[in-house]
Each structure stands twice: as C-alpha cells, then as structure tokens.
PDB file of C-alpha atoms in Angstrom:
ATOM      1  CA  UNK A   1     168.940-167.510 143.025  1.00 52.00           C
ATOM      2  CA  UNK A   2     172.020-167.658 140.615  1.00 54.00           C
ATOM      3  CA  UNK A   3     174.563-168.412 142.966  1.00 57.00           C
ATOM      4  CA  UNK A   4     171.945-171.268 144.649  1.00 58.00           C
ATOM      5  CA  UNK A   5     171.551-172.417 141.179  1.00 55.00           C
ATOM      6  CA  UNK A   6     175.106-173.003 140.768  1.00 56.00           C
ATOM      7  CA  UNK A   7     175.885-174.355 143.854  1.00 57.00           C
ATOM      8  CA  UNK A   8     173.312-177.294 143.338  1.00 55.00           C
ATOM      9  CA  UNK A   9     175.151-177.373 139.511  1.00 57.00           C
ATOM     10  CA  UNK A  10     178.519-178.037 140.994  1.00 56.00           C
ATOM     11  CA  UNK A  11     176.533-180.394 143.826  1.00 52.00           C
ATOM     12  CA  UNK A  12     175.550-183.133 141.279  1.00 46.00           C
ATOM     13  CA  UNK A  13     178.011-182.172 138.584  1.00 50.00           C
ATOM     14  CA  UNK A  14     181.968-182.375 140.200  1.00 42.00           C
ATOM     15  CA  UNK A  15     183.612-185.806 141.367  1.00 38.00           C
ATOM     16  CA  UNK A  16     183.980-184.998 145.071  1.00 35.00           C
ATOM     17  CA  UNK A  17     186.854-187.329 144.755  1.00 37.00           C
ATOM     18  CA  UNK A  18     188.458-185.851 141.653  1.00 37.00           C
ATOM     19  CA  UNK A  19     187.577-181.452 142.099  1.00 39.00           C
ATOM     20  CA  UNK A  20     189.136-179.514 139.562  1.00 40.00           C
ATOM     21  CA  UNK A  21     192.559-178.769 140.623  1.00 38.00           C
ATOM     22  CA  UNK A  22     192.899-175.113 141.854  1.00 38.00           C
ATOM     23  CA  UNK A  23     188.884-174.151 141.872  1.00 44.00           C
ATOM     24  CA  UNK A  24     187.126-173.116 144.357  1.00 42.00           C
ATOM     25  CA  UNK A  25     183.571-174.704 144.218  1.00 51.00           C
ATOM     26  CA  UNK A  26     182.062-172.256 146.274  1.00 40.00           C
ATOM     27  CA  UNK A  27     179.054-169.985 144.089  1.00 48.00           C
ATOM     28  CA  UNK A  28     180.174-165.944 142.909  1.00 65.00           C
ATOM     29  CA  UNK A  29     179.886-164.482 140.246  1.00 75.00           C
ATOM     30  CA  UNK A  30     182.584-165.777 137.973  1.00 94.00           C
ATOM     31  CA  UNK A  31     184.879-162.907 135.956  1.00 97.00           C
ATOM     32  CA  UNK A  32     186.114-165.248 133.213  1.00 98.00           C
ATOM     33  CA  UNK A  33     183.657-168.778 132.832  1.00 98.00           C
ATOM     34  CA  UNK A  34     185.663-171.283 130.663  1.00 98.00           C
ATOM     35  CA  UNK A  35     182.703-172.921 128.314  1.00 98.00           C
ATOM     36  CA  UNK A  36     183.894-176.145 126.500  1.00 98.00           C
ATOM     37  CA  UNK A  37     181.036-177.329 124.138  1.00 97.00           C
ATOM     38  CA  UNK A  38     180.842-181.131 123.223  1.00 97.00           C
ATOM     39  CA  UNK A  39     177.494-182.528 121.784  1.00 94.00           C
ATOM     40  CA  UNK A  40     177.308-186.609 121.205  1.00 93.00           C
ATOM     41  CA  UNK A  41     176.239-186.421 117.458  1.00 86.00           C
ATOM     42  CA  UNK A  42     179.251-185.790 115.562  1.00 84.00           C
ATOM     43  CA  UNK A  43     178.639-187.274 111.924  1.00 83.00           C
ATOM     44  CA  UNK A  44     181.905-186.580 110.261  1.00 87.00           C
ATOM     45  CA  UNK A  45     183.932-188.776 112.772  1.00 94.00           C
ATOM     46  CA  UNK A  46     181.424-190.435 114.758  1.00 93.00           C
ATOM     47  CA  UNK A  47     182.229-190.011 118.559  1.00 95.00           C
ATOM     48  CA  UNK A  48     184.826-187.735 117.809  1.00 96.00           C
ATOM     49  CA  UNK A  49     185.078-185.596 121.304  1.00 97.00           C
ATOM     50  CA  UNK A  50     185.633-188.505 123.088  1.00 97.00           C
ATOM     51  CA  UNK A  51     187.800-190.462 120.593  1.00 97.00           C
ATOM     52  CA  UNK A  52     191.559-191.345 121.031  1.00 97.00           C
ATOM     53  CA  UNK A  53     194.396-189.024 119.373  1.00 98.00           C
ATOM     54  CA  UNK A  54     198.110-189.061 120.555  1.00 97.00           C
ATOM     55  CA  UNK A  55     196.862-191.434 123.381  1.00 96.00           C
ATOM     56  CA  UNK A  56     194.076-189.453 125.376  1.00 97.00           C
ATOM     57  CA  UNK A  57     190.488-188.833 124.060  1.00 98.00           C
ATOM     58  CA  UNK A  58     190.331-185.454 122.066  1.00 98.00           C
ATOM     59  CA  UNK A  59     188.127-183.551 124.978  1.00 98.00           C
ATOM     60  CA  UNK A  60     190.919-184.160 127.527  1.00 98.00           C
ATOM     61  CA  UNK A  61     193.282-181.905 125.564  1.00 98.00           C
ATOM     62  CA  UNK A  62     191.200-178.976 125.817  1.00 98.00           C
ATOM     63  CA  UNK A  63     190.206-179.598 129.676  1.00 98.00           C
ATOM     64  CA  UNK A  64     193.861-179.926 130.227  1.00 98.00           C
ATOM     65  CA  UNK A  65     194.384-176.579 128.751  1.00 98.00           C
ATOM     66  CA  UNK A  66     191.821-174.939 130.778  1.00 98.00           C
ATOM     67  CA  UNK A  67     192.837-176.364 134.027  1.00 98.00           C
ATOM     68  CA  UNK A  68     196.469-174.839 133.368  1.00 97.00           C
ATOM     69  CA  UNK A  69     195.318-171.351 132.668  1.00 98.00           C
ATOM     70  CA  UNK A  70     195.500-169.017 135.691  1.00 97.00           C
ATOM     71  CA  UNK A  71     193.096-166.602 134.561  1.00 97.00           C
ATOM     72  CA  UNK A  72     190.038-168.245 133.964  1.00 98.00           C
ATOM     73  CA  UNK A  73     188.178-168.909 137.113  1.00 97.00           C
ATOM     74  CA  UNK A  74     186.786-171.922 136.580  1.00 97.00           C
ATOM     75  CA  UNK A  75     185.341-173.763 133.484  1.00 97.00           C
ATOM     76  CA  UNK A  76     182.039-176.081 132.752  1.00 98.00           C
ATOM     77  CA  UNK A  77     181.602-178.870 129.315  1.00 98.00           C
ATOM     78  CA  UNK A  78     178.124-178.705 128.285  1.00 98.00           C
ATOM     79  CA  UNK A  79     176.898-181.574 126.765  1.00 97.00           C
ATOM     80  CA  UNK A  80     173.958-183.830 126.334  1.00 96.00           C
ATOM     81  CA  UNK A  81     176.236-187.457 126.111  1.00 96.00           C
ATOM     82  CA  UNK A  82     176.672-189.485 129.292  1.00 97.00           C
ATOM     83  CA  UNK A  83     179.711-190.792 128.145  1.00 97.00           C
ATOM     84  CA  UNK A  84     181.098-187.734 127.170  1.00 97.00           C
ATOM     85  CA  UNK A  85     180.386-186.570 130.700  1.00 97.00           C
ATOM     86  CA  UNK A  86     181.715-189.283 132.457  1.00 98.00           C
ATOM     87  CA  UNK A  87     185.356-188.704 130.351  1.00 98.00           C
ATOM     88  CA  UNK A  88     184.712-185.112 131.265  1.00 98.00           C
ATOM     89  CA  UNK A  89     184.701-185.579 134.848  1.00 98.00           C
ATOM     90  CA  UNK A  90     187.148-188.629 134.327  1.00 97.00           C
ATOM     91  CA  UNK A  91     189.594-185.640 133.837  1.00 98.00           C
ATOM     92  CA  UNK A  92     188.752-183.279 136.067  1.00 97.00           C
ATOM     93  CA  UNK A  93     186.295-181.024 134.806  1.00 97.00           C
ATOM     94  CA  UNK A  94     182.560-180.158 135.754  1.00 97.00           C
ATOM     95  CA  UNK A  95     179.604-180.803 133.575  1.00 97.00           C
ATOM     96  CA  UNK A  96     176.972-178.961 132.918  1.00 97.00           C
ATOM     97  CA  UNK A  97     174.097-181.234 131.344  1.00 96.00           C
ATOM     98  CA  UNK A  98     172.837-179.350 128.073  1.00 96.00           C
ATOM     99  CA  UNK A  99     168.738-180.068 126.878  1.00 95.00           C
ATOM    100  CA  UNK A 100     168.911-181.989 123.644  1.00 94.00           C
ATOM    101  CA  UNK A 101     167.143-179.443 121.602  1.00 95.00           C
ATOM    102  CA  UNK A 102     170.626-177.750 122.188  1.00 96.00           C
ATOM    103  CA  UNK A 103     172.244-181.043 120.624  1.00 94.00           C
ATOM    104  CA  UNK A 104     171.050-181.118 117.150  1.00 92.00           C
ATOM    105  CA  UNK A 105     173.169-180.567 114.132  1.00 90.00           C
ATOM    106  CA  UNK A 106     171.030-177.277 113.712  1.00 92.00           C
ATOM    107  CA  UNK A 107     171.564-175.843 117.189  1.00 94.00           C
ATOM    108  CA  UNK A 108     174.210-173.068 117.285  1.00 96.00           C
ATOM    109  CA  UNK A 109     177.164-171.642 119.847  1.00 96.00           C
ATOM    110  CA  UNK A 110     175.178-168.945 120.498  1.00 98.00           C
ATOM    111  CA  UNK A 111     172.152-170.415 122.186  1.00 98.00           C
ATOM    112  CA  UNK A 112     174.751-173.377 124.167  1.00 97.00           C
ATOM    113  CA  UNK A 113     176.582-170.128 125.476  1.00 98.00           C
ATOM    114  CA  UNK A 114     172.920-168.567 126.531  1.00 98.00           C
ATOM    115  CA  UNK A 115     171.708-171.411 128.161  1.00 97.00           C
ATOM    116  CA  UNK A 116     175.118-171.655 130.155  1.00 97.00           C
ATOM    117  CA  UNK A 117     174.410-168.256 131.420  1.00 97.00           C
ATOM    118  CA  UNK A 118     171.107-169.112 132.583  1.00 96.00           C
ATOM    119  CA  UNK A 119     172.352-171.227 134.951  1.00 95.00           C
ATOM    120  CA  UNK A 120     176.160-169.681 136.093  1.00 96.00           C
ATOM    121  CA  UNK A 121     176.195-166.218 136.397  1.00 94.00           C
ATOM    122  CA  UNK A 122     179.719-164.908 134.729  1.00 97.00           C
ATOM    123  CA  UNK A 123     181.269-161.625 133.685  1.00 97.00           C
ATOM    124  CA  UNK A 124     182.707-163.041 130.241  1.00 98.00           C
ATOM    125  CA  UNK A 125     182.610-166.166 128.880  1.00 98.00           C
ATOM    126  CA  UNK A 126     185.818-168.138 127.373  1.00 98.00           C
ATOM    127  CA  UNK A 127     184.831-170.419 124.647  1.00 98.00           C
ATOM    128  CA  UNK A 128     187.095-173.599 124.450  1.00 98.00           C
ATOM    129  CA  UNK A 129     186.329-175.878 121.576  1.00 97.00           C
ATOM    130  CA  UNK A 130     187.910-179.740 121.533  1.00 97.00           C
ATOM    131  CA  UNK A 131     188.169-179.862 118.240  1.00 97.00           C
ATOM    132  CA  UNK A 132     190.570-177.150 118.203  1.00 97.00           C
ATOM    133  CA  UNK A 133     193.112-179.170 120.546  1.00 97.00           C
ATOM    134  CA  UNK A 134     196.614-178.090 119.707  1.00 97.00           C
ATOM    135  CA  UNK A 135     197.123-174.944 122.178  1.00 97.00           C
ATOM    136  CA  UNK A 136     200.501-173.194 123.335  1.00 96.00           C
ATOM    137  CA  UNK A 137     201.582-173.038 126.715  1.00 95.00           C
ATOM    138  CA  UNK A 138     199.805-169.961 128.422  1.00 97.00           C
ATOM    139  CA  UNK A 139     197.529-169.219 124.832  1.00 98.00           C
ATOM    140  CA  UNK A 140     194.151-168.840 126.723  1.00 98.00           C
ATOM    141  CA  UNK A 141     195.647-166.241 129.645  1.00 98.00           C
ATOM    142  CA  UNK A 142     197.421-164.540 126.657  1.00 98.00           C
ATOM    143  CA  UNK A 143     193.918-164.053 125.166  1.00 98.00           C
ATOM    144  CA  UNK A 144     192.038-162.589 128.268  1.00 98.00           C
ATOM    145  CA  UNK A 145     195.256-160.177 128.617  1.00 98.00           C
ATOM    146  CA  UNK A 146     194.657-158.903 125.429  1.00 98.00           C
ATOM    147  CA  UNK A 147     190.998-158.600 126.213  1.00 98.00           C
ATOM    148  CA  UNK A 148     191.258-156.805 128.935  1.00 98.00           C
ATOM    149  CA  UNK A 149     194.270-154.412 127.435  1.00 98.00           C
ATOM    150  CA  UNK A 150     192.061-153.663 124.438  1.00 98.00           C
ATOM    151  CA  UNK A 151     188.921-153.441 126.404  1.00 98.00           C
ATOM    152  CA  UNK A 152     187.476-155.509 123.915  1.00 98.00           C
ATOM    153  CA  UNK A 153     184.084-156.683 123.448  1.00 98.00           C
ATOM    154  CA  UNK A 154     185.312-160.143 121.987  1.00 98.00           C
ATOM    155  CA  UNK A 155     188.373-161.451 120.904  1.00 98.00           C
ATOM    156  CA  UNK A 156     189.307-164.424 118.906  1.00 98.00           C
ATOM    157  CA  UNK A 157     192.293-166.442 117.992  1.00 98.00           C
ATOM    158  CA  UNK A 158     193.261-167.138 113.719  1.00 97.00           C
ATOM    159  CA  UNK A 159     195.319-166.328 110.867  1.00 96.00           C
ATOM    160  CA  UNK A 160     195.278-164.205 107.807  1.00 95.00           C
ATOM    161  CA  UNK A 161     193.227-166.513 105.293  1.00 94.00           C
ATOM    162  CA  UNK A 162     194.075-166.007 101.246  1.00 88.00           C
ATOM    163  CA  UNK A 163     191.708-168.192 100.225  1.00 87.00           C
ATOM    164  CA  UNK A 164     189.595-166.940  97.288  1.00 82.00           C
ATOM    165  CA  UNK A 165     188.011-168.662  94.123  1.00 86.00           C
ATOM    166  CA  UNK A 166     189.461-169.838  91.206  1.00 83.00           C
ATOM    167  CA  UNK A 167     188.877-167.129  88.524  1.00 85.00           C
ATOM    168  CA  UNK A 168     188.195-164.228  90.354  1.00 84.00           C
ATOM    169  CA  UNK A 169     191.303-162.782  91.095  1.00 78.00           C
ATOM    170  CA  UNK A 170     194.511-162.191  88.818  1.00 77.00           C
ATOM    171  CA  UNK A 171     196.688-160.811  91.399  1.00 80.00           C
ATOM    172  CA  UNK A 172     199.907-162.990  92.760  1.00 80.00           C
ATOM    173  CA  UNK A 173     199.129-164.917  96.644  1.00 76.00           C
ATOM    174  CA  UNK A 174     201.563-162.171  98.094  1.00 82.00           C
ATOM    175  CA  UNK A 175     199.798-159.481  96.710  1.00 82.00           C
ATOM    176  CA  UNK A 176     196.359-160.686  98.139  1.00 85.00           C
ATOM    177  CA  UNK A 177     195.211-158.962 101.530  1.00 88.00           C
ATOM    178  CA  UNK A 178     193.524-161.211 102.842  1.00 90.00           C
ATOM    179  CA  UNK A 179     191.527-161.225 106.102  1.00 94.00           C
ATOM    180  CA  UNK A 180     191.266-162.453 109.610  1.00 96.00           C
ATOM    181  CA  UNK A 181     189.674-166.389 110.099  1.00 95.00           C
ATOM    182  CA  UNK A 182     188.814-167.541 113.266  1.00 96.00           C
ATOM    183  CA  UNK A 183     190.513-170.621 113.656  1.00 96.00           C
ATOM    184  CA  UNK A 184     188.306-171.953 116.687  1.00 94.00           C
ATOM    185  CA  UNK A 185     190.942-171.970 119.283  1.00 97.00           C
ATOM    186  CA  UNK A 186     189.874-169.453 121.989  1.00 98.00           C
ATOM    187  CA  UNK A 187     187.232-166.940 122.010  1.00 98.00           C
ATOM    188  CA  UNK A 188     186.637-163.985 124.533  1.00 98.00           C
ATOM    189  CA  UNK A 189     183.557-162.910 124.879  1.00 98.00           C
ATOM    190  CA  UNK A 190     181.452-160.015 126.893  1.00 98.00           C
ATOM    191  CA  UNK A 191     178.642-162.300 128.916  1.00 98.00           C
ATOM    192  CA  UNK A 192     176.454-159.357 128.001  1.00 98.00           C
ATOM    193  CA  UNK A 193     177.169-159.735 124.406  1.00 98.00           C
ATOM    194  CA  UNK A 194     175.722-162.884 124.698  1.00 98.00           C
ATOM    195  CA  UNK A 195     172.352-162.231 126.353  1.00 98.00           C
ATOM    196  CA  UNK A 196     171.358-160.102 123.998  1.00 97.00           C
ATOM    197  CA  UNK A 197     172.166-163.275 120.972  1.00 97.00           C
ATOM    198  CA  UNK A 198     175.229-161.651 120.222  1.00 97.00           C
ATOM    199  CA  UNK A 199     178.697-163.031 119.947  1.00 97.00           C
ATOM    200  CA  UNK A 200     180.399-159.628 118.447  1.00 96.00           C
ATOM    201  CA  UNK A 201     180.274-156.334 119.544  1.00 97.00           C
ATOM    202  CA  UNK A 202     181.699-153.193 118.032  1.00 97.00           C
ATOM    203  CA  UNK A 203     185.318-153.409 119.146  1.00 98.00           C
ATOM    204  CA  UNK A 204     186.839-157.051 118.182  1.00 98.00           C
ATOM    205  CA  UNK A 205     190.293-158.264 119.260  1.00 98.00           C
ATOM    206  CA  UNK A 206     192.432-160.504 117.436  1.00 98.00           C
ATOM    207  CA  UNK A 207     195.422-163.243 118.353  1.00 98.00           C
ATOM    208  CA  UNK A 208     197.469-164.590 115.694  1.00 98.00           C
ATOM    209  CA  UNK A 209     198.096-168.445 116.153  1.00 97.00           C
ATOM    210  CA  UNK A 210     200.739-170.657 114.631  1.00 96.00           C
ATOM    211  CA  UNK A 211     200.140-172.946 111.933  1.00 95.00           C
ATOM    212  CA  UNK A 212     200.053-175.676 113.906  1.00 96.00           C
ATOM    213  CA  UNK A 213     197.509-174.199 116.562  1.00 97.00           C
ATOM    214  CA  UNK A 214     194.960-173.268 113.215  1.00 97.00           C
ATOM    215  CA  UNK A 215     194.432-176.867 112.671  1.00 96.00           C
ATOM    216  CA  UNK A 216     190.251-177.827 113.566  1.00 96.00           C
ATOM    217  CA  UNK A 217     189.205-180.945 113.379  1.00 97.00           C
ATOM    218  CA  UNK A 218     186.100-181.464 110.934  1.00 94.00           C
ATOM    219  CA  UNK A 219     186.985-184.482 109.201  1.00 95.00           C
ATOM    220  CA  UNK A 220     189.393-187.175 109.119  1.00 96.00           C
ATOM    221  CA  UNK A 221     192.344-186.266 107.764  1.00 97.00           C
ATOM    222  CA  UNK A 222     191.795-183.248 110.251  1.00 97.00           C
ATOM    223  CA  UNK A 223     192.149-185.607 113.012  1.00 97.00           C
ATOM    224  CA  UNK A 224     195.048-187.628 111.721  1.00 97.00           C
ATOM    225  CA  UNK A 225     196.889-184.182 111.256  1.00 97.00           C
ATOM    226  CA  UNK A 226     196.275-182.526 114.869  1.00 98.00           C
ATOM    227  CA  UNK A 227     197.453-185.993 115.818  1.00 98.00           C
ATOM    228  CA  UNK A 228     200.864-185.714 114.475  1.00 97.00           C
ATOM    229  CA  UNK A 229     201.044-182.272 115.720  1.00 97.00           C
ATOM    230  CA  UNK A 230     199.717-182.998 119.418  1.00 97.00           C
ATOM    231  CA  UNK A 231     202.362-186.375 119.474  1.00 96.00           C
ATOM    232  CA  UNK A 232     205.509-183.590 118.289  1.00 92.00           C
ATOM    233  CA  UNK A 233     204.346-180.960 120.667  1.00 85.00           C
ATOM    234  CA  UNK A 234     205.153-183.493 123.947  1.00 76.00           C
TER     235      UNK A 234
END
C-alpha cells in the first residue's frame, strides 16, 4: 500500500519532462529520504523560500545540494504554496503537497516529518532546510557517513555557541564551555524516531560547520548576509 502510495505521489508530483537527475522513480523503501520543508507564510521576509538571493530563489540552493549528494536516495519539498511548488519542480525536485493545518506558524518539524512518512516509506529521514542555504561541497554525504559510523540515532550539523546573558557570568569568552547549537543545516534522523514524535534518541551525533555554513536565515539582515556568502562561495 506504501509503495502504491508513492508511486501515485511521484505520478502527479515529478515533471516527466524535467525527473530529478540520477533518481530512480520507481517505489522501495527508501534508506535515506531527503525532506526539504517550505511553507508559504513566512512573516519575517514575506515569500522568503522562493525569493531571489545571489541570482536564484533561496529553495533552489538547497534542492541543488540534495541533487548533488550521492547518498541520499532521493528527496521530496513539502509544502502547501503552489508557487513554491511550481519553483520546486522548476528545479528539479518532487513535491509532496502538505495539508494546511501543517502550514501554520504553530505547526512544527516534527509533525511535517510524520506526515511525510505516512505517505513514503523510508529508513531515515534527511532534513534539508532552505533557509539554511550555504552548504559545502559533499556536507550532506559527510553527515549520513558519520551517521552510519556512529550508529547514531540522529545527527545534526552546528557550532559551539557562547552565548549567555549579560550578568550572569564573570568568567572571560575563552574560559566559557559552551555547548553544541544546531545551526539548521542538515539533520539525520532514525524514521523510527520520528513515528513515535521524536526527533532525538539516546545516542546524538554532531558535525561542526564553518562560520559561513551557521548562517540561517530568519530575518533580513540574515538574508542579505547568506547572500554575500552564497555570491563568494561561486
């Protein structure tokens, strides 16, 4: 029922004149699903997924990267925005069209990834977010290496993150510990994790990013930043 499921999914959802390069549309059971969520209501930068930065819209970036990676086995954007789908496809990837109660400014990773699930049946689930665009060459396969080497139950890309109030420490930066920060690059994560609402298990793996690949776009001068970063990475 899965595998009919997902047939009829890539049916109505791929450009049979533009198929992702190197994916085979046939229905299995997927090892590594590539997830790249993108909902229409963005209120800090109105249209932001689909919105222009160093000279492609910001979603393209992030398909781009998951077409190049030879480790996941193919890859899906959920969203509830015909436009955003139409770009989507425009570049190559599938769509897979997400209910608008999983669109609202309240509605959370978690329950996207579930309802993904529901409807491809995958092993582990790699979660791409666009407005994390800035990505090294190979990042995402060096991620499900590392998985797979750790026998993790998730992993996730970031930095060590000093950031603590004002008045409550007296110590110097360099003698702060810190602690690990997702940065919202690339996420690894046990399908099975997910169906039972969890995103982290008992064993979590960590990649350490470069500055430049930390940057996530929330706000503006977010956006002009990953642009100058994106336009010196070419």
């Amino acid at each position: 029922m899965k595998d009919k499921k997902y047939k009829e999914i890539l049916r109505h959802c791929v450009p049979q004149d533009k198929p992702s390069e190197g994916r085979n549309n046939l229905p299995r059971r997927l090892k590594y699903l590539g997830v790249i969520p993108a909902r229409g209501g963005s209120k800090s930068i109105p249209r932001k997924n689909i919105k222009k930065i160093a000279g492609k819209p910001l979603i393209a970036w992030t398909i781009e990267a998951a077409k190049k990676s030879k480790r996941v086995d193919d890859f899906i954007v959920s969203t509830e925005d015909d436009e955003i789908a139409e770009v989507s496809r425009k570049f190559g990837a599938k769509v897979l069209p997400r209910p608008k109660n999983l669109a609202t400014d309240t509605a959370t990773t978690l329950s996207v990834l579930q309802q993904v699930l529901k409807e491809i049946p995958a092993e582990n689930i790699v979660l791409l977010q666009p407005t994390s665009p800035a990505r090294s060459k190979g990042l995402i396969d060096k991620c499900i290496k590392e998985f797979e080497r750790g026998k993790f139950d998730n992993l996730g890309t970031g930095f060590i993150c000093k950031f603590m109030e004002y008045g409550s420490y007296s110590k110097r930066r360099q003698e702060l510990k810190g602690f690990f920060y997702d940065d919202g690059n690339v996420y690894v994560i046990k399908a099975d994790l997910i169906k039972n609402g969890k995103m982290f298990g008992e064993k979590v793996g960590r990649i350490f990013t470069s500055r430049e690949e930390n940057v996530e776009i929330d706000e503006e001068f977010d956006f002009w930043l990953a642009e100058q970063i994106l336009k010196k990475a070419r």
